[in-house]
Each structure stands twice: as structure tokens, then as C-alpha cells.
Short mmCIF file of C-alpha atoms in Angstrom, two decimals:
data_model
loop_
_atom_site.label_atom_id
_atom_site.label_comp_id
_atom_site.label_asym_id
_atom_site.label_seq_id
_atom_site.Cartn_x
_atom_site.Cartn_y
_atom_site.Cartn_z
CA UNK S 17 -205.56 -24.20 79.99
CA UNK S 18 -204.90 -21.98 77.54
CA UNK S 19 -202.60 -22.77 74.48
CA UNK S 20 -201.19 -20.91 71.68
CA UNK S 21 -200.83 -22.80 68.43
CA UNK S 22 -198.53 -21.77 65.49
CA UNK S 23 -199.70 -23.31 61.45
CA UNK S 24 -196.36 -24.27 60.30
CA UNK S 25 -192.75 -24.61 61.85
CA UNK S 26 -191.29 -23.21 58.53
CA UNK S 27 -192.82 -20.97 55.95
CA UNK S 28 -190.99 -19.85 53.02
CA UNK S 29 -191.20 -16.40 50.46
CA UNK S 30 -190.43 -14.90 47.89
CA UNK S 31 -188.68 -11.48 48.34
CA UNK S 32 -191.03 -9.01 47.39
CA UNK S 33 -194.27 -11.36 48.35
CA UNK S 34 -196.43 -11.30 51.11
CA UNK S 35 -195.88 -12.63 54.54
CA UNK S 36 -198.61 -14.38 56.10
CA UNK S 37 -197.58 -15.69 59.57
CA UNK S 38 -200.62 -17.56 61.51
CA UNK S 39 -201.07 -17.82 65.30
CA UNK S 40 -204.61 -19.31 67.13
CA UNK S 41 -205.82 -18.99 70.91
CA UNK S 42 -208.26 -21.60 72.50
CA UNK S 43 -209.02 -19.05 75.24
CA UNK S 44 -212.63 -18.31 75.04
CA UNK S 45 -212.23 -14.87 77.15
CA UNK S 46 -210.31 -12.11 74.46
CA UNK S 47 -206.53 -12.45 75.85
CA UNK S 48 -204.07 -9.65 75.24
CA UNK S 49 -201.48 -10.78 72.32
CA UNK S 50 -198.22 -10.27 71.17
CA UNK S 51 -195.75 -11.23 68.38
CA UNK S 52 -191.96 -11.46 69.06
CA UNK S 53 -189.70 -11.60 66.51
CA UNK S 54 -185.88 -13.46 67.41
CA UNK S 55 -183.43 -13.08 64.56
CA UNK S 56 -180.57 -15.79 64.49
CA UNK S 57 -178.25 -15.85 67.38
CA UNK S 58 -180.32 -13.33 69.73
CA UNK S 59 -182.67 -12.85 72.26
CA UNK S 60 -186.23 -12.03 71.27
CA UNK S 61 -187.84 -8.56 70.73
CA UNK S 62 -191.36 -7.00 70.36
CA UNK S 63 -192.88 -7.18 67.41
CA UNK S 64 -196.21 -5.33 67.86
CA UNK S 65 -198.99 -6.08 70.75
CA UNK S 66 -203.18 -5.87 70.97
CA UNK S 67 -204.04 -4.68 74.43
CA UNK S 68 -207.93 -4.29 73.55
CA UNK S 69 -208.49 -1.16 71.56
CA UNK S 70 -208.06 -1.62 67.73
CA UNK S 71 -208.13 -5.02 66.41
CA UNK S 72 -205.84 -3.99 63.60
CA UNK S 73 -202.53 -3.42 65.51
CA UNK S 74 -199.28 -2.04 63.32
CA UNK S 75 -195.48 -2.61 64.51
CA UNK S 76 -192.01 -2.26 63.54
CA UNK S 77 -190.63 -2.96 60.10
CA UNK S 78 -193.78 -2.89 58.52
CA UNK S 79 -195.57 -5.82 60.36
CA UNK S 80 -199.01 -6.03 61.50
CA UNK S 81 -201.22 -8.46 63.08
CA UNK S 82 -205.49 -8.45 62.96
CA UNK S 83 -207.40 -9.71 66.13
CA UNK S 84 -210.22 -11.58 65.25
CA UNK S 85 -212.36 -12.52 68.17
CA UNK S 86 -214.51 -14.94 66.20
CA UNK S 87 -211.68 -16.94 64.61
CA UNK S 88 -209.26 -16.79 67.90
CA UNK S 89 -206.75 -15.58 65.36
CA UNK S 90 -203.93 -13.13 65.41
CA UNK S 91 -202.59 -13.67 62.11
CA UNK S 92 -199.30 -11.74 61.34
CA UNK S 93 -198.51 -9.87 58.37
CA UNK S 94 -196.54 -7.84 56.06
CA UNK S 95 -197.22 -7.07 52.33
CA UNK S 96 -193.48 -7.06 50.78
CA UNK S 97 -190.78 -9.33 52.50
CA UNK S 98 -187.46 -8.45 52.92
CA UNK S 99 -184.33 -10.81 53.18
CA UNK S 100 -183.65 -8.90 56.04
CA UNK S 101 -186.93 -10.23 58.07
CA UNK S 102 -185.31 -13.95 57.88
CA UNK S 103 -185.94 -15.08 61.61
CA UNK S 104 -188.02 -17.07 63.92
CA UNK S 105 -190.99 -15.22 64.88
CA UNK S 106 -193.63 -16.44 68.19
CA UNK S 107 -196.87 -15.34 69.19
CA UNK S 108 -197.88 -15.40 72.81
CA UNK S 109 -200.71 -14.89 75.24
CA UNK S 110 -201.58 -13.31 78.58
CA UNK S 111 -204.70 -13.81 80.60
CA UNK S 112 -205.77 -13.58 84.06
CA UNK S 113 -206.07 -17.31 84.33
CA UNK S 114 -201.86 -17.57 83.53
CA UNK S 115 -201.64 -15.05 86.30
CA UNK S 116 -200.81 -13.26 83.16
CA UNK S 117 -197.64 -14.88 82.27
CA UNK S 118 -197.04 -15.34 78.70
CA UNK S 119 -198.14 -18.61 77.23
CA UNK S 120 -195.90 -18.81 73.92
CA UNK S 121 -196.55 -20.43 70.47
CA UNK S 122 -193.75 -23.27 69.37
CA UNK S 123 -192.19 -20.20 66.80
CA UNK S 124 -192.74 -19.81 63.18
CA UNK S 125 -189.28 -19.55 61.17
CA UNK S 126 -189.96 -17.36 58.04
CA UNK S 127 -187.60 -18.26 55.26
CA UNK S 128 -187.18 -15.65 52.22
CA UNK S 129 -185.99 -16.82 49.11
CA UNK S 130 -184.30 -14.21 46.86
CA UNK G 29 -178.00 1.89 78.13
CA UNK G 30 -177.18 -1.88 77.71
CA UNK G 31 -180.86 -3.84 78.41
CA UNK G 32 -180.82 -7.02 79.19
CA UNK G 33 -177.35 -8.74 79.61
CA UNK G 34 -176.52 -12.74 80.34
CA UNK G 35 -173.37 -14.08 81.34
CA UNK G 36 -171.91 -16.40 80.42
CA UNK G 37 -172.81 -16.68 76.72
CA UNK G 38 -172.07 -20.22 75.93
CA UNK G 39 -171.07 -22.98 78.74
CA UNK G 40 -170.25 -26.63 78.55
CA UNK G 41 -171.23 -28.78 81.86
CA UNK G 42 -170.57 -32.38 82.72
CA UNK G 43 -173.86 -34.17 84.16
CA UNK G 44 -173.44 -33.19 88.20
CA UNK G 45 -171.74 -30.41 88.05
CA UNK G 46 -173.09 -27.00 89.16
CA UNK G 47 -173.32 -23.59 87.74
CA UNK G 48 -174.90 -19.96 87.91
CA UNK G 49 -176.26 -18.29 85.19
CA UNK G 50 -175.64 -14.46 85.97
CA UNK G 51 -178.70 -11.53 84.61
CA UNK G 52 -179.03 -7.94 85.03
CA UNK G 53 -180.97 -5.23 83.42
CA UNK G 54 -180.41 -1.27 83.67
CA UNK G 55 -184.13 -0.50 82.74
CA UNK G 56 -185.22 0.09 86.54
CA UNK G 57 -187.83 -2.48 85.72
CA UNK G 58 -189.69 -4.49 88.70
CA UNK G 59 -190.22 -7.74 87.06
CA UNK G 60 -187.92 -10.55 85.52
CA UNK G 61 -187.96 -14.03 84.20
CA UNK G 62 -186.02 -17.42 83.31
CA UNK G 63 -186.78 -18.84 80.25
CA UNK G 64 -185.36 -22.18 78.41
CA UNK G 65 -186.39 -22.38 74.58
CA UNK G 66 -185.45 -25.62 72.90
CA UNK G 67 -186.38 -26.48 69.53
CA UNK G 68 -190.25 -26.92 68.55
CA UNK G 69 -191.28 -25.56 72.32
CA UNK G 70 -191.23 -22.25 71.93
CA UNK G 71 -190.32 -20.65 75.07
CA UNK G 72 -191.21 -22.24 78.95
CA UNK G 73 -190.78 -20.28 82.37
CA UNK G 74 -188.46 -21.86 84.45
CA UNK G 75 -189.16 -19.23 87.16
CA UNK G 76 -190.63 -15.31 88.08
CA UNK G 77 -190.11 -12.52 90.08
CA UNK G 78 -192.80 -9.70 90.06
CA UNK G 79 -190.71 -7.77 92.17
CA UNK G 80 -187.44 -7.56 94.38
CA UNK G 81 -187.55 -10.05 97.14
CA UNK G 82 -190.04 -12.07 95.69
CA UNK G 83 -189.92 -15.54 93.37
CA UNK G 84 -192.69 -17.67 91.96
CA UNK G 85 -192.01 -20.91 89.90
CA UNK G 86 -192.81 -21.59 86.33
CA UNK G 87 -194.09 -23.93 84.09
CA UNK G 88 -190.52 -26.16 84.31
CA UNK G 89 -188.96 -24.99 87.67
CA UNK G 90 -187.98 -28.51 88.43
CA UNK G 91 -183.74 -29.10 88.37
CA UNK G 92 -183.29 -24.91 88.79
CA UNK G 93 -183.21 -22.51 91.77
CA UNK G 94 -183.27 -18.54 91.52
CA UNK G 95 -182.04 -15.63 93.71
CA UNK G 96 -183.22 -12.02 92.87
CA UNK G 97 -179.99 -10.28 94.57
CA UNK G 98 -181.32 -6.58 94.31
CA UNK G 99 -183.58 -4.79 91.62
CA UNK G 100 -181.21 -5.11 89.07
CA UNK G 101 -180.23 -8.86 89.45
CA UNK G 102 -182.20 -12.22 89.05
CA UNK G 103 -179.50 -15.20 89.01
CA UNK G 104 -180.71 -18.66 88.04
CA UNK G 105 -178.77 -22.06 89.21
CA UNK G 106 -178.88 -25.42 88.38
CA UNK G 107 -177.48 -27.44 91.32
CA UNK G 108 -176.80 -30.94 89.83
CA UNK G 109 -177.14 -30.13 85.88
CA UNK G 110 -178.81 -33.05 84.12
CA UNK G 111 -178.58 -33.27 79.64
CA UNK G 112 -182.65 -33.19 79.80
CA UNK G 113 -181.07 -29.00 80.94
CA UNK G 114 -179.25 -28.65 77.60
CA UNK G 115 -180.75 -25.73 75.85
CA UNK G 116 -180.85 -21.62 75.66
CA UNK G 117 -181.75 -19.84 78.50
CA UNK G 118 -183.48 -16.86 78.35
CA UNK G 119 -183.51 -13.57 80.67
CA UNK G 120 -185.80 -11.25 80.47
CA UNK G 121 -187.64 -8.08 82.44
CA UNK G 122 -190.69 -5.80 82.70
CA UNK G 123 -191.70 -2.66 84.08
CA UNK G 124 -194.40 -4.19 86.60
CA UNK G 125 -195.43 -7.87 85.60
CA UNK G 126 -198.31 -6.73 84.12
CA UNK G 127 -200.59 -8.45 81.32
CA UNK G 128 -199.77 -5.80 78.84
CA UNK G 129 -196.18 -5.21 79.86
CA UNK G 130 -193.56 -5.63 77.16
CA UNK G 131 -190.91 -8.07 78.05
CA UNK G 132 -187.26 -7.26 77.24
CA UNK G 133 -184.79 -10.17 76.66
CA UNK G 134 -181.01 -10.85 76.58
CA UNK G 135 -179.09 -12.02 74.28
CA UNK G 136 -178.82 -16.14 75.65
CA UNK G 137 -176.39 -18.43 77.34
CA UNK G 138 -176.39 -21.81 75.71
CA UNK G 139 -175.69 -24.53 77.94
CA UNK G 140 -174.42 -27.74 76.97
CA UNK G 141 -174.92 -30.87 79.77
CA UNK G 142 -172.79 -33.92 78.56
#
């Protein structure tokens, strides 16, 4: 079955520093892939999503994730944090063998120090 | 347009006791979903429905029931709540279901089983 696993519960920045958020896939067929971000106290929202065309996918507030077929990686990043992207972030999977529901990573909180 | 909203917000149940937990969206969409997220599990799917008049069960449907009243509405119940239920419940929705669809969530109930 497929399974999404997050590196690290917590991760913790400097303001100003880059973000490096990590996510893994065991599926051997390329899913489609998706970061959500969920900032304290609220539902979750769309981060950015690869659907199979460029690997390199951009979203909002500056975010962007790389597919890497070869590593089963979708790692997220940005270059400069912000206090202001303090939250919990997940990455998730759909596939045709979860009858393309989304299989979701435990969450990732990112912490920015000032 | 208001999205995704969840009533109630917050609720407090003795172990037995029933309740509803009300969502609607205003997005036209065809598909929604019950979530629970509790800490360190990401998010689970309690139950699905692709589209109105139709329901499929989750990863954790066990303890929880579901009624999709019209397009709009997708209620979820918990007949005989249990404190293994304590957690955040999620709504969300989708234009069709599909692998690629972006999901759209409310803003929570927590529920507390004592």
C-alpha cells in the first residue's frame, strides 16, 4: 500500500533562512502530489500540486516543491522564511490503487525563530 | 462565497451519547469527505462521497455513519461516541473526486469524548 512519509515532526528556522520541508512516496508508479499547508486553529489549504507536467512545481507564498522520480521525493521549499509561514504543513498522495483518495503524510510543523 | 463551513466548532460529549456533525459547501462541487486528524497521524478518511446519493467508507469508518442530504450537504454522526473519537474532524469537498482535484476544507469541529 502506498505510504507517505514526512523526515521530522518539527523543523525549526531562522527568519530569513531557507526552508527545506521533506516528504517520500514508496509508490513505485509516479503518483500525483500535493502539499497542504494548515496554519494554527484552521482547516488546511493548497499549497501547490504536481499533476505530471513539470517536475519543478511553484505555489503560493513563495513555496515550491521538486518531483524527483528517482528519489520518490517531493521535497518542499522556500528560500527566505517568514514568521508568517509558522504552521503545520502535509504532503499527500493520489494513485489509482487508493481509488485516488489522498494518502497523507503525519504533518511537518515548521517553527521560525526570529 | 463562504467555502467550506462546519458546525459546531467545538463540542464536549459524554461516552454514549450521540451527536451530528453538520457540513456544507457553496462551491457546487460533486465530491466531499470526513476527515479526523489527531496528533502524529496526519489526516485519515472516515468516509466519501463522489457524488450526491452516493457514500463509500474510509480508512477509519468504524464508530461513524454519514448522510449526503443534497449536493450541498454531507453530515457525519457518531451514534454511541467512544474517547478513542476525541479529535478534529475535518470537512472537505472537490469538484469531481478526481486524482488531481484540489480539496477544499473547513475550518474543524473539535470533539471532546469524556
Amino acid at each position: 500500500a502506498q505510504s507517505v512519509t514526512q523526515l521530522g515532526s518539527h523543523v525549526s528556522v531562522s527568519e530569513g533562512a531557507l526552508v527545506l520541508l521533506r516528504c517520500n512516496y514508496s509508490s513505485s508508479v509516479p503518483p500525483y502530489l500535493f502539499w497542504y499547508v494548515q496554519y494554527p486553529n484552521q482547516g488546511l489549504q493548497l499549497l501547490l500540486k504536481y499533476t505530471s507536467a513539470a517536475t519543478l512545481v511553484k505555489g503560493i507564498n513563495g513555496f515550491e516543491a521538486e518531483f524527483k522520480k528517482s528519489e520518490t521525493s517531493f521535497h518542499l521549499t522556500k528560500p527566505s522564511a517568514h514568521m508568517s509561514d509558522a504552521a503545520e504543513y502535509f504532503c499527500a498522495v493520489s494513485e489509482r490503487d487508493s481509488n485516488y483518495q489522498l494518502i497523507w503524510g503525519a504533518g511537518t510543523k515548521l517553527i521560525i525563530k526570529p | 462565497n463562504a467555502g467550506v463551513t462546519q458546525t459546531p466548532k467545538f463540542q464536549v460529549l459524554k461516552t454514549g451519547q450521540s451527536m451530528t456533525l453538520q457540513c456544507a459547501q457553496d462551491m457546487n462541487h460533486n465530491s466531499m469527505y470526513w476527515y479526523r486528524q489527531d496528533p502524529g497521524m496526519g489526516l485519515r478518511l472516515i468516509y466519501y462521497s463522489a457524488s450526491e446519493g452516493t457514500t463509500d467508507k474510509g480508512e477509519v469508518p468504524n464508530g461513524y455513519n454519514v448522510s449526503r442530504l443534497n449536493k450541498r450537504e454531507f453530515s457525519l454522526r457518531l451514534e454511541s461516541a467512544a474517547p478513542s473519537q476525541t479529535s478534529v474532524y475535518f470537512c472537505a469537498s472537490s469538484e469531481y473526486g478526481g486524482y488531481t482535484d484540489t480539496q477544499y476544507f473547513g475550518p474543524g469541529t473539535r470533539l471532546t469524548v469524556l
